[in-house]
Coordinates of C-alpha atoms and ligand atoms in Angstrom, one line a residue:
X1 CA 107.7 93.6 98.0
X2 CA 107.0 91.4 94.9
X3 CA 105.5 88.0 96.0
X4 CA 105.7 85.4 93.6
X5 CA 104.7 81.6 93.2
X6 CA 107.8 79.6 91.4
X7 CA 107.3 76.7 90.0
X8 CA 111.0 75.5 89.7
X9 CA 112.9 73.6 92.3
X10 CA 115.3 75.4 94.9
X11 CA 118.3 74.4 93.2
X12 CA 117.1 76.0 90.2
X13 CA 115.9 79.5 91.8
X14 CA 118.8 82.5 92.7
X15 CA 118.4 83.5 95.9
X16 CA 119.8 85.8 98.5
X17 CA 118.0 83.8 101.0
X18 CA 116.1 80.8 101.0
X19 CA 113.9 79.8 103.9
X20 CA 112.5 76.3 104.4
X21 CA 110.0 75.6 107.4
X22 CA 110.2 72.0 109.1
X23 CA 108.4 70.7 111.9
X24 CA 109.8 68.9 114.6
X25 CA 112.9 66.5 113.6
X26 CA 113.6 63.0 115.3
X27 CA 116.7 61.2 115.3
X28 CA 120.0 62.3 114.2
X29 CA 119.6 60.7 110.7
X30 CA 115.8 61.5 109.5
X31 CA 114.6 60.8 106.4
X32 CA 114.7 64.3 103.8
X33 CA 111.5 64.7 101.5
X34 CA 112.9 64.3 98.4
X35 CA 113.1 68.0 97.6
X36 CA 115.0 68.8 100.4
X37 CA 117.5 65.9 100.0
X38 CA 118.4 67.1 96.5
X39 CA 118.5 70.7 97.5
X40 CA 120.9 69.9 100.5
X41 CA 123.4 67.9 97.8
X42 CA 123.7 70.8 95.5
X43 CA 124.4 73.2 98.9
X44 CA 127.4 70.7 99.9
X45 CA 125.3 68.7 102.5
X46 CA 124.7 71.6 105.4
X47 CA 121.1 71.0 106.4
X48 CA 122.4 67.4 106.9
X49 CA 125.2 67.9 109.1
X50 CA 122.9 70.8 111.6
X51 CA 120.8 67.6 111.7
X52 CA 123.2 65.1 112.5
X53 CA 124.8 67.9 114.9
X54 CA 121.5 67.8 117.0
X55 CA 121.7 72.0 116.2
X56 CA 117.9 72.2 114.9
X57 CA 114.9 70.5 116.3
X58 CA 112.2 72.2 114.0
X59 CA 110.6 73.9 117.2
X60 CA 107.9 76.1 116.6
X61 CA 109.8 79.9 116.4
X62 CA 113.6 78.3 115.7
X63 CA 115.5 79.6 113.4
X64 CA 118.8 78.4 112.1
X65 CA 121.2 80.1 109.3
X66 CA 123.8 77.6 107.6
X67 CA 125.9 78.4 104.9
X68 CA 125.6 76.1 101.6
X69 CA 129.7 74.9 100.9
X70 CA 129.0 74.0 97.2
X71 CA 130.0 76.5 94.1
X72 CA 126.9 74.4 93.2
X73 CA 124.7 76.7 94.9
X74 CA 122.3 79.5 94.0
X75 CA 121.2 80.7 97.3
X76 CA 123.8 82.4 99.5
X77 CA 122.3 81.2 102.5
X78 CA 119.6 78.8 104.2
X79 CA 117.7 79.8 106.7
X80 CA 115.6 76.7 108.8
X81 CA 112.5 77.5 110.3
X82 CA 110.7 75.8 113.3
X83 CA 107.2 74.8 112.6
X84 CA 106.8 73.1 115.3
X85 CA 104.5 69.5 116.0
X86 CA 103.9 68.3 112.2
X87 CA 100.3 67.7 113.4
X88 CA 99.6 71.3 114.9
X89 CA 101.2 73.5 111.7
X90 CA 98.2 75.7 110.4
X91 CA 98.2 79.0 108.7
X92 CA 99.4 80.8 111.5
X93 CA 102.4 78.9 111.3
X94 CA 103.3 79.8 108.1
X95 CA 102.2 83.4 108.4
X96 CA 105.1 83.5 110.9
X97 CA 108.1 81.4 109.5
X98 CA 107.4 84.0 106.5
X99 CA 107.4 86.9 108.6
X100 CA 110.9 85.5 110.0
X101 CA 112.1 84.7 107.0
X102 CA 111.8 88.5 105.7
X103 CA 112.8 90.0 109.0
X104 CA 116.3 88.0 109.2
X105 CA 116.5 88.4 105.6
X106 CA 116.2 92.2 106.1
X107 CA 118.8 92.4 108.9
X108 CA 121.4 90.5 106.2
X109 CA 120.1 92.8 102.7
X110 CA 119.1 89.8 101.2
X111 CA 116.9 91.4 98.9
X112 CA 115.9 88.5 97.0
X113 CA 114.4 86.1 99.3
X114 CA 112.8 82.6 98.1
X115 CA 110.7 79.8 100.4
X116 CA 110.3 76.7 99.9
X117 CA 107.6 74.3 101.2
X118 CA 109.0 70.7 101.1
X119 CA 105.7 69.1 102.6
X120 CA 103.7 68.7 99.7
X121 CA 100.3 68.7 102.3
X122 CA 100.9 72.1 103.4
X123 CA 101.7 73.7 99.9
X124 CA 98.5 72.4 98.4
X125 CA 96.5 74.3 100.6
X126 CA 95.6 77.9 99.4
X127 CA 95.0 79.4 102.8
X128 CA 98.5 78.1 103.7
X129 CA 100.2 79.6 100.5
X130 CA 97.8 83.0 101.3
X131 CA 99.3 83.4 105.1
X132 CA 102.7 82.8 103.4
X133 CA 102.0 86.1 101.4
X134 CA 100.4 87.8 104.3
X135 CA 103.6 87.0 106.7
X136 CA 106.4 88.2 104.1
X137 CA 104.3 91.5 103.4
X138 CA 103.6 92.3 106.8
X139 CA 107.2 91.7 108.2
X140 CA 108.4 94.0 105.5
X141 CA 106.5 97.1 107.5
X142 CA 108.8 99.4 108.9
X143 CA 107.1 103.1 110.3
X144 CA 110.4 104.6 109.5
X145 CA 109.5 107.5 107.5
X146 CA 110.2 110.3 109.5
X147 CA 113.8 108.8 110.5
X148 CA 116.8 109.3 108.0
X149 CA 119.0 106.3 107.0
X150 CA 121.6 104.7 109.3
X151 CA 124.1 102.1 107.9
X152 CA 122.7 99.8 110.6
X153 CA 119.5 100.3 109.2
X154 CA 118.2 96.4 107.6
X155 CA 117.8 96.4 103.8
X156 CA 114.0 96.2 102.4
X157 CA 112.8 92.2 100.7
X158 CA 112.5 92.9 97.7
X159 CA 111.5 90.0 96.2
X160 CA 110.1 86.9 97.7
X161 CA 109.5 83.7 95.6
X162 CA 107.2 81.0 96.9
X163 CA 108.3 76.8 96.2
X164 CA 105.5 75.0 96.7
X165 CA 106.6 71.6 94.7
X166 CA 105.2 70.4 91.0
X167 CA 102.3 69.0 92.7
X168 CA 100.8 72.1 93.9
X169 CA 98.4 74.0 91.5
X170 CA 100.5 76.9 90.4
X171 CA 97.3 79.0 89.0
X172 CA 95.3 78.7 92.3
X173 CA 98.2 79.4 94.3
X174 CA 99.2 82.7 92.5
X175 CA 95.4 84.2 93.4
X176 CA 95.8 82.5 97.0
X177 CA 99.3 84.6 97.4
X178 CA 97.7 87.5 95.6
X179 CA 94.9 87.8 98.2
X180 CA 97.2 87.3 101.1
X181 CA 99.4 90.3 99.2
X182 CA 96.2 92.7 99.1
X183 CA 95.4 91.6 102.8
X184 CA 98.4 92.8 104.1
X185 CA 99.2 95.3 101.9
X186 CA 95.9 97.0 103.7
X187 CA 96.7 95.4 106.6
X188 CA 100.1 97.7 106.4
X189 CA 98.1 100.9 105.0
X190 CA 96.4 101.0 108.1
X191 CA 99.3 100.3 110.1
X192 CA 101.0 103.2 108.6
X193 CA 97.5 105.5 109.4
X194 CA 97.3 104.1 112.8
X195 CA 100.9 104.9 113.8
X196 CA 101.4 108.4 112.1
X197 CA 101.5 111.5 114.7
X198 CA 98.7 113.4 115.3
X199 CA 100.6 116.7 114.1
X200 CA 100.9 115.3 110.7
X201 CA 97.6 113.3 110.8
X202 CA 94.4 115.3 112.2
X203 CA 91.1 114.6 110.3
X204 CA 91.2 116.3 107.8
X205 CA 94.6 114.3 106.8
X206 CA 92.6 110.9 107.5
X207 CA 89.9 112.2 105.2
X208 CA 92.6 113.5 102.6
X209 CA 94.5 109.7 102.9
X210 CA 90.6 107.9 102.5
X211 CA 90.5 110.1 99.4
X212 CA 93.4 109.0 98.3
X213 CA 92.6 105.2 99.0
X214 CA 89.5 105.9 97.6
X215 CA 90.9 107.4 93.9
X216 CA 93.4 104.3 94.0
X217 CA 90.7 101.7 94.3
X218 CA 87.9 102.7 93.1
X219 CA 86.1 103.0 96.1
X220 CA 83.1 106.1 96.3
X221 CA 84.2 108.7 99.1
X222 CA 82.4 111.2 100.8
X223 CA 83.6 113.2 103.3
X224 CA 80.9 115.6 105.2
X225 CA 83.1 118.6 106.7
X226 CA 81.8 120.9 109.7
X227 CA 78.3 122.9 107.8
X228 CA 77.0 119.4 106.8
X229 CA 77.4 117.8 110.3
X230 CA 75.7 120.5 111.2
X231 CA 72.8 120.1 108.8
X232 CA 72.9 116.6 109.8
X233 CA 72.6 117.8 113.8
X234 CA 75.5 115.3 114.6
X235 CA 76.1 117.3 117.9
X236 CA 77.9 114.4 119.0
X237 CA 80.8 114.1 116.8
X238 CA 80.6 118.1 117.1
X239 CA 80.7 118.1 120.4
X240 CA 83.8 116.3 121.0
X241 CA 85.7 117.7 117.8
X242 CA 84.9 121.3 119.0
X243 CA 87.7 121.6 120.9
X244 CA 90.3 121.4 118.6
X245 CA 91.4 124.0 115.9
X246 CA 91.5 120.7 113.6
X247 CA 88.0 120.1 112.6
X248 CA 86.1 117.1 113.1
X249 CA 85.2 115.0 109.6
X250 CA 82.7 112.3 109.0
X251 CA 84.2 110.3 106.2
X252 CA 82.3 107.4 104.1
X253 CA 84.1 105.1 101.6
X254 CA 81.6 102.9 99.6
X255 CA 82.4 99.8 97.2
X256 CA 79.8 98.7 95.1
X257 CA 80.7 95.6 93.2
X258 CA 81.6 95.5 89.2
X259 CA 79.4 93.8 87.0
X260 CA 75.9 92.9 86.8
X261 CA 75.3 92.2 90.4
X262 CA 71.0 91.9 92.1
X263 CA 70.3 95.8 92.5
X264 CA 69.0 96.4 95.6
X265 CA 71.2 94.0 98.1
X266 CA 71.5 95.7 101.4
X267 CA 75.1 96.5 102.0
X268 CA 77.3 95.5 105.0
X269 CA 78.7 98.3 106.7
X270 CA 81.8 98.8 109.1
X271 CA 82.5 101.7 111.4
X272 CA 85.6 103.1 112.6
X273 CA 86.5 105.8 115.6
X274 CA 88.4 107.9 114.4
X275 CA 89.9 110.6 117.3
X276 CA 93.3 111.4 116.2
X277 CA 94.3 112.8 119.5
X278 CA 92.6 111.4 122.3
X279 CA 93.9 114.1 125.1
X280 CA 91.1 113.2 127.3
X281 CA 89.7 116.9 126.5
X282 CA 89.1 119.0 130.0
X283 CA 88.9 115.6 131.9
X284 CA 92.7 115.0 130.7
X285 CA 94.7 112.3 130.7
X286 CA 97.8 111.5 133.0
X287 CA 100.7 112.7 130.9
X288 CA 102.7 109.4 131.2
X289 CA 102.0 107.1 127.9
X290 CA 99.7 109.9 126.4
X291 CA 101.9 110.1 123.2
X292 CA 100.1 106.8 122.7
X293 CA 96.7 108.0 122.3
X294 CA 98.3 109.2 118.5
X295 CA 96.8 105.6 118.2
X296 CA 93.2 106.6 119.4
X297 CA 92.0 106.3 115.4
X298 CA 93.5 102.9 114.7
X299 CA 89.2 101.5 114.5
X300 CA 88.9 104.4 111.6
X301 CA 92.4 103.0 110.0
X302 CA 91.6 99.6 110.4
X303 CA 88.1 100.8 108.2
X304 CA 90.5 102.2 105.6
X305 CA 92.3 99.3 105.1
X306 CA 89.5 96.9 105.2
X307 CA 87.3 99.2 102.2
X308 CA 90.5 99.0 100.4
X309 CA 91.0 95.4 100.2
X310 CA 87.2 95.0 99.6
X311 CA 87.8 97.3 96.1
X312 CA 90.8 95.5 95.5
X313 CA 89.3 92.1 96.0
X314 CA 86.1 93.5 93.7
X315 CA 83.6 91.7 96.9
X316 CA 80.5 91.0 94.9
X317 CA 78.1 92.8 97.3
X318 CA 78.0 96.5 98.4
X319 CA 80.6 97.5 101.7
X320 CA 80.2 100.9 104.0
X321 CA 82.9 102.0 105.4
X322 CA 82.0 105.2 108.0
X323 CA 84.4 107.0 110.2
X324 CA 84.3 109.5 112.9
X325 CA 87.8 111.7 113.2
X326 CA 88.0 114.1 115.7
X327 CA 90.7 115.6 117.9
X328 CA 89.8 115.4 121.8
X329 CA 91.6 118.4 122.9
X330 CA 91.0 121.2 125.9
X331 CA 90.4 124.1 125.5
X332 CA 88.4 127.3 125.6
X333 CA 86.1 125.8 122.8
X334 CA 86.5 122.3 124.4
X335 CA 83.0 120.5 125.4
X336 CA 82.9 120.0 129.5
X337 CA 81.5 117.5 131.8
X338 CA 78.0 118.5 132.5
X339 CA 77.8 119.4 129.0
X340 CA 74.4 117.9 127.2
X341 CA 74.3 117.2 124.0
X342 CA 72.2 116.1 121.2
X343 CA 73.0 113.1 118.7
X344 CA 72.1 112.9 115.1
X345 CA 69.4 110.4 116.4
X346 CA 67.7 112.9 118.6
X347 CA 68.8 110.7 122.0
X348 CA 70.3 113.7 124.3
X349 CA 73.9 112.6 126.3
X350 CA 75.3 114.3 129.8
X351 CA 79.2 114.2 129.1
X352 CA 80.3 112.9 132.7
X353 CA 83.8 112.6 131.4
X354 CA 85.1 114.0 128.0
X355 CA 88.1 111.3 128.1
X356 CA 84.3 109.1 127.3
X357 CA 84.7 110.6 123.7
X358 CA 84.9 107.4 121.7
X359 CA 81.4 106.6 122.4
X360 CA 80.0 109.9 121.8
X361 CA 81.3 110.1 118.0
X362 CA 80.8 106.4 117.3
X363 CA 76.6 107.4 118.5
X364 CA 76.5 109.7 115.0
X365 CA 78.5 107.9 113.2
X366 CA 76.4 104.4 114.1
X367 CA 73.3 106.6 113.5
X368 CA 74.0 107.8 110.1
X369 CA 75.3 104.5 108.8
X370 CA 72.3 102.8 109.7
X371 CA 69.2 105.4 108.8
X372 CA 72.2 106.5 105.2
X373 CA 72.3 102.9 104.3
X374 CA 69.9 100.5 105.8
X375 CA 72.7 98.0 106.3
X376 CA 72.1 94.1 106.7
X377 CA 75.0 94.4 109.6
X378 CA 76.9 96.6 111.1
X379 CA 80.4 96.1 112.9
X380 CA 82.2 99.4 114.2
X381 CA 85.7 99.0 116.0
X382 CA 87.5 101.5 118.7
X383 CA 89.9 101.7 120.9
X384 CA 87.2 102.4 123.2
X385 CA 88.2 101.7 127.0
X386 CA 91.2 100.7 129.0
X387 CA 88.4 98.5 131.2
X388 CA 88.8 96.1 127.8
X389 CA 92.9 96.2 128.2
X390 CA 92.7 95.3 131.1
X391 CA 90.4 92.3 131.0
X392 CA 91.6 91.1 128.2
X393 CA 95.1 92.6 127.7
X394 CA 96.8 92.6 123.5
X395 CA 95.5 89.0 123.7
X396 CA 92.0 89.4 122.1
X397 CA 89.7 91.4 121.1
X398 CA 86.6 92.3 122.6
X399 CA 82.9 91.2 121.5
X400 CA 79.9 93.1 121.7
X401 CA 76.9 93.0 120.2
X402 CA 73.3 92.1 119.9
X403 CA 72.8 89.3 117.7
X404 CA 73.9 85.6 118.2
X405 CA 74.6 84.7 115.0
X406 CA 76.5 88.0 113.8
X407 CA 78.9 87.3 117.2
X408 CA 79.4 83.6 116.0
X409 CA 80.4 84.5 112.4
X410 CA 82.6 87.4 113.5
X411 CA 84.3 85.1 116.3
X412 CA 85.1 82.8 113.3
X413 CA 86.5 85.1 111.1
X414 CA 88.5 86.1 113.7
X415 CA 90.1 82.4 114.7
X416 CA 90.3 81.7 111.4
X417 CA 92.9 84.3 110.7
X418 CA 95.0 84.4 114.1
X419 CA 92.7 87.7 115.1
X420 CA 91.3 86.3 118.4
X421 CA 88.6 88.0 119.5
X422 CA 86.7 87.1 122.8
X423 CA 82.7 87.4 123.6
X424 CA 82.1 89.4 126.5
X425 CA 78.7 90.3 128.2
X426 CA 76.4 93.0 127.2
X427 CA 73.1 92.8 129.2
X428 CA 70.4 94.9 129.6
X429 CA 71.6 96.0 133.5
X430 CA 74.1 97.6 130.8
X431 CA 72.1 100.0 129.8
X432 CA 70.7 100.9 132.9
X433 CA 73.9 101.9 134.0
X434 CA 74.2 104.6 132.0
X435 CA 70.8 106.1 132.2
X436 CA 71.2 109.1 133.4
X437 CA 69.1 111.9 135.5
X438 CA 69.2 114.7 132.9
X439 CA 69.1 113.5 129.8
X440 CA 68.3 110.4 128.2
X441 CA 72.1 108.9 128.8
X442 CA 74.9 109.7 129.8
X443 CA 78.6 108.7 128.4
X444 CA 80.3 107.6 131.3
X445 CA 78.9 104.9 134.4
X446 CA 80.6 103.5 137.6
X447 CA 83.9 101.8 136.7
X448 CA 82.9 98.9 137.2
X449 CA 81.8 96.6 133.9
X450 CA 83.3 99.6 131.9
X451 CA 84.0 97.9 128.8
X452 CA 80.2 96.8 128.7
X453 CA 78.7 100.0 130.0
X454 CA 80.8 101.8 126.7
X455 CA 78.9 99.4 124.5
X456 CA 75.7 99.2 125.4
X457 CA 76.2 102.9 125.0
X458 CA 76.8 102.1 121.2
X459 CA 73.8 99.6 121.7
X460 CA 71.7 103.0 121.9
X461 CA 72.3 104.2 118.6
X462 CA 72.4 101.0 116.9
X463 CA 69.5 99.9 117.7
X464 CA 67.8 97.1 116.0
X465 CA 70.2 96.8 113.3
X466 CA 72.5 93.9 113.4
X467 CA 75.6 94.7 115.0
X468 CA 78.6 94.0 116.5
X469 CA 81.3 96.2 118.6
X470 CA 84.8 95.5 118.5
X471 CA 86.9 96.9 121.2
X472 CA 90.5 97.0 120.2
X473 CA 92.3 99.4 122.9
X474 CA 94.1 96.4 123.9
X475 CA 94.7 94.7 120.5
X476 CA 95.4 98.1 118.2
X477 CA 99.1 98.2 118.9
X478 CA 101.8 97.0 120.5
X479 CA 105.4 97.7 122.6
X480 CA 106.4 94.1 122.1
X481 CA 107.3 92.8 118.5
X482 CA 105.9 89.3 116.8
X483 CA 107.3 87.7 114.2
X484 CA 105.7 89.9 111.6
X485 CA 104.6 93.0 114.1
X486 CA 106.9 95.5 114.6
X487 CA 106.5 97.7 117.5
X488 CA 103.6 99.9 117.2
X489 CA 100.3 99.6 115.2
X490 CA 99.0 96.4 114.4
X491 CA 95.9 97.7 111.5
X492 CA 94.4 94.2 113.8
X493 CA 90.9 93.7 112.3
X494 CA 91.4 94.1 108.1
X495 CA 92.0 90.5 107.8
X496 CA 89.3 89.8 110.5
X497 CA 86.7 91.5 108.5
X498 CA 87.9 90.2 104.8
X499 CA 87.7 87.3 106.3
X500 CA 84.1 88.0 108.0
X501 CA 82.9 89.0 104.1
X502 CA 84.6 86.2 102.3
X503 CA 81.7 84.5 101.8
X504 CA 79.5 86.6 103.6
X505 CA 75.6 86.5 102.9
X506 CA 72.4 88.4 104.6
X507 CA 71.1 84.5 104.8
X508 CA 73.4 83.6 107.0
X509 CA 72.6 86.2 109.9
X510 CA 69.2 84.0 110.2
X511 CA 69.3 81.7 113.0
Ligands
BES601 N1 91.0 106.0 123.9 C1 90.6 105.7 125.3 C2 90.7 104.2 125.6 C3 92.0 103.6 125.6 C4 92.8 103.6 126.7 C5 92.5 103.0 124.5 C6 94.1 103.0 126.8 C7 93.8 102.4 124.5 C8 94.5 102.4 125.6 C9 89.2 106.2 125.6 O1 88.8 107.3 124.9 C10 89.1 106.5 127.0 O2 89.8 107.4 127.4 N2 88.3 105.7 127.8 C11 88.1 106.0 129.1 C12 86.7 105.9 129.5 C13 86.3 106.4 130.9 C14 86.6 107.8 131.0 C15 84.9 106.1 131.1 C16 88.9 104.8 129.9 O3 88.8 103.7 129.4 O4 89.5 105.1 130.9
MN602 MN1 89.3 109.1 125.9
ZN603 ZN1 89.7 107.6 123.1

């Protein structure tokens, strides 16, 4: 989809569709911003008359199609979009009248799609015009590759024009939309990772599309393949990939910024879990909903996405991205509860359960980020426990980790860009919990505080370093549509983390 900014008024632009957001109406005869007025004369007065009629309010999520009467006109039709209360409209808004916008536009082939801001506050601020972009990109996903064409199938946007007024400052605006393009456009590659099958994705396919990212962007890749984990004594990640005829991977993507940038600046460093197939291994998994577990490397996709959009966005500080892929599968090869094994960091684990695999891949994959690459901070995201769905359902995420100010920033990012993610405890009586009588820990606890017991298992292996454990089982996909998610992966966390590095600085970590 091409996003554009247009500085030209709606009467002047072609359109298949245009959209126009409005909050909340009152009275049957309300005053028109002066765009609008004129636009609704040279479309034969419709917007008028659904006003008049009482037929739109402007509640947040309404939408409203009317048909312009006028030869006049160069849209083919209008679609009105419920903000909502003028004094509550933020970002989020936006991000989802666009994502309406392109979905209804889809469902009519209107290719060409323009929409036009008539409040002039709104379209002078850049992180409105940037969620604009971000909703009409995202909306446009569809994981339909492996389905052939129907006639009832929607037609793609092609092309969607942002009207922001004369006031608003065109130049600024077309890097604001071209962020929010990138965003999402990462936002949808790891969507698309998240939500291919395991068959057609195992690791070494998630290494070959990080590759692939990597050549694209510019981005450094290194992927270490079964003889150098094993030079690397990540029996961990070993361990849980050994059961599968698909090898296990460790795969690092690495931007270091253009230019003439301080040498030396430690870089920040994200972490993804990557099991492609999370079968539970020999402690399996209840067959019902287990075709969902295709999802269990949506942290490593999430990573994918993110690394790209910091190449694409040329960050001016060096980014880690470091993923663990693995299939958890049984079999004859498969590792067994009982089993003890050693992590890259020398700490030796009792596998209580091998459906506890996340952890056990994210302890070498923590470990080599932080002794690799000395980061300043370290954030690593899985789909790590049901105990996390269940507290806090697909409405946040959750947050661990082990410095204040690290939480703070990341809880930020997260509000900031409608991806909520919620503090939860991780205490020392944590780690207890998972001490175990043979080895130095073990990878599953009581059920109880499960969500926090699987973190301060992490906590083991990161140690000291600044860092901070997303768990996204709840938030990394979806059965219910929003208006710009489709059913299905959500690649939740890429603008969390952009967002998170915007302006990010070591400095700001201090208390
Ligand atoms: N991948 C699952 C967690 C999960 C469950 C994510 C449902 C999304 C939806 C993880 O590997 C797992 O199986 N965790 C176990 C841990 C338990 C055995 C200690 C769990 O949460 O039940
Ligand atoms: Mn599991
Ligand atoms: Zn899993």
């Amino acid at each position: 989809m091409k996003i554009s900014i247009d500085t030209r008024t709606a009467q002047e632009v072609s359109a298949d569709l245009l959209a126009i957001p409005l909050s909340t109406v009152r009275g049957r005869n309300p005053k028109l911003p002066s765009g609008l007025a004129s636009l609704d004369r040279s479309a034969g007065g419709p917007i008028r008359a659904v006003l008049a009629n009482r037929d739109f309010s402007g509640k947040a999520g309404e939408t409203l199609l009317v048909y312009p009467t006028s030869t006049r006109s160069r849209c083919k039709r209008i679609l009105l979009l419920g903000l909502g209360n003028a004094a509550s409209v933020d970002a989020e808004s936006l991000r989802r009248a666009a994502g309406r916008a392109v979905s209804q536009a889809g469902g009519k082939r209107a290719g060409r799609v323009a929409l036009m801001l008539t409040d002039p506050k709104l379209a002078g601020d850049l992180d409105n015009v940037q969620a604009l972009a971000e909703g009409a990109v995202l909306a446009g996903y569809r994981f339909d590759d492996y389905r052939g064409k129907r006639d009832s199938d929607s037609g793609p946007v092609r092309s969607f024009s942002l009207l922001l007024g004369r006031e608003a400052p065109a130049r600024e605006a077309r890097a604001a939309a071209s962020r929010g393009t990138i965003l999402a456009e990462s936002q949808n590659v790891a969507r698309q990772l998240s939500n291919e099958p395991a068959n057609f994705l195992p690791p070494v396919e998630l290494a070959r599309a990080a590759r692939s990212v990597a050549r694209e962007t510019g981005l450094k890749v290194r992927v270490l393949d079964v003889a150098q984990l094993k030079r690397h004594k990540m029996g961990a990640i070993l361990a849980v990939g050994g059961g599968s005829v698909h090898e296990p991977r460790l795969i690092v993507l690495e931007h270091r910024p253009s230019g003439s940038q301080p040498a030396g600046k430690r870089p920040f460093c994200m972490v993804g879990k990557g099991i492609t197939f999370d079968s539970g291994g020999i402690s399996i998994k209840p067959s019902a909903g287990m075709d969902e577990m295709k999802h269990d490397m949506s942290g490593a996709a999430t990573v994918v996405g993110a690394m790209r959009a910091c190449a694409l966005l040329d960050l001016p500080y060096p980014v880690v991205g470091v993923i663990a892929a693995a299939e958890n599968l049984p079999s004859a090869t498969a590792y067994r509860p009982g089993d003890i094994v050693t992590a890259m960091s020398g700490k030796t684990i009792e596998v209580l359960n091998t459906d506890a695999e996340g952890r056990v891949v994210l302890a070498d994959a923590l470990h080599y980020a932080r002794t690799e690459f000395d980061p300043c901070a370290m954030v690593d995201l899985a789909t790590l426990t049901g105990a996390c769905m269940v507290a806090l359902g697909r409405f946040a995420t959750g947050l661990f980790g082990n410095h204040p100010q690290l939480s703070e920033l990341v809880r930020t990012a997260g509000d900031s860009v409608s991806e909520r993610v919620w503090p939860m405890p991780l205490l020392p009586e944590h780690k207890d919990e998972i001490r175990s009588q043979v080895a130095d820990i073990k990878n599953a606890g009581v059920r109880h505080a499960g969500a926090s017991t699987a973190a301060a298992f992490l906590w083991h292996f990161a140690e000291d370093t600044p860092w901070v454990h997303l768990d996204i089982a709840g938030t990394g996909w979806t059965s219910k549509t929003g208006p710009y998610q489709p059913r299905g992966a959500t690649g939740v966390g890429v603008r969390l983390l952009l967002e998170l590095l915007r302006d990010f600085d070591e400095s700001r970590l201090e208390a």
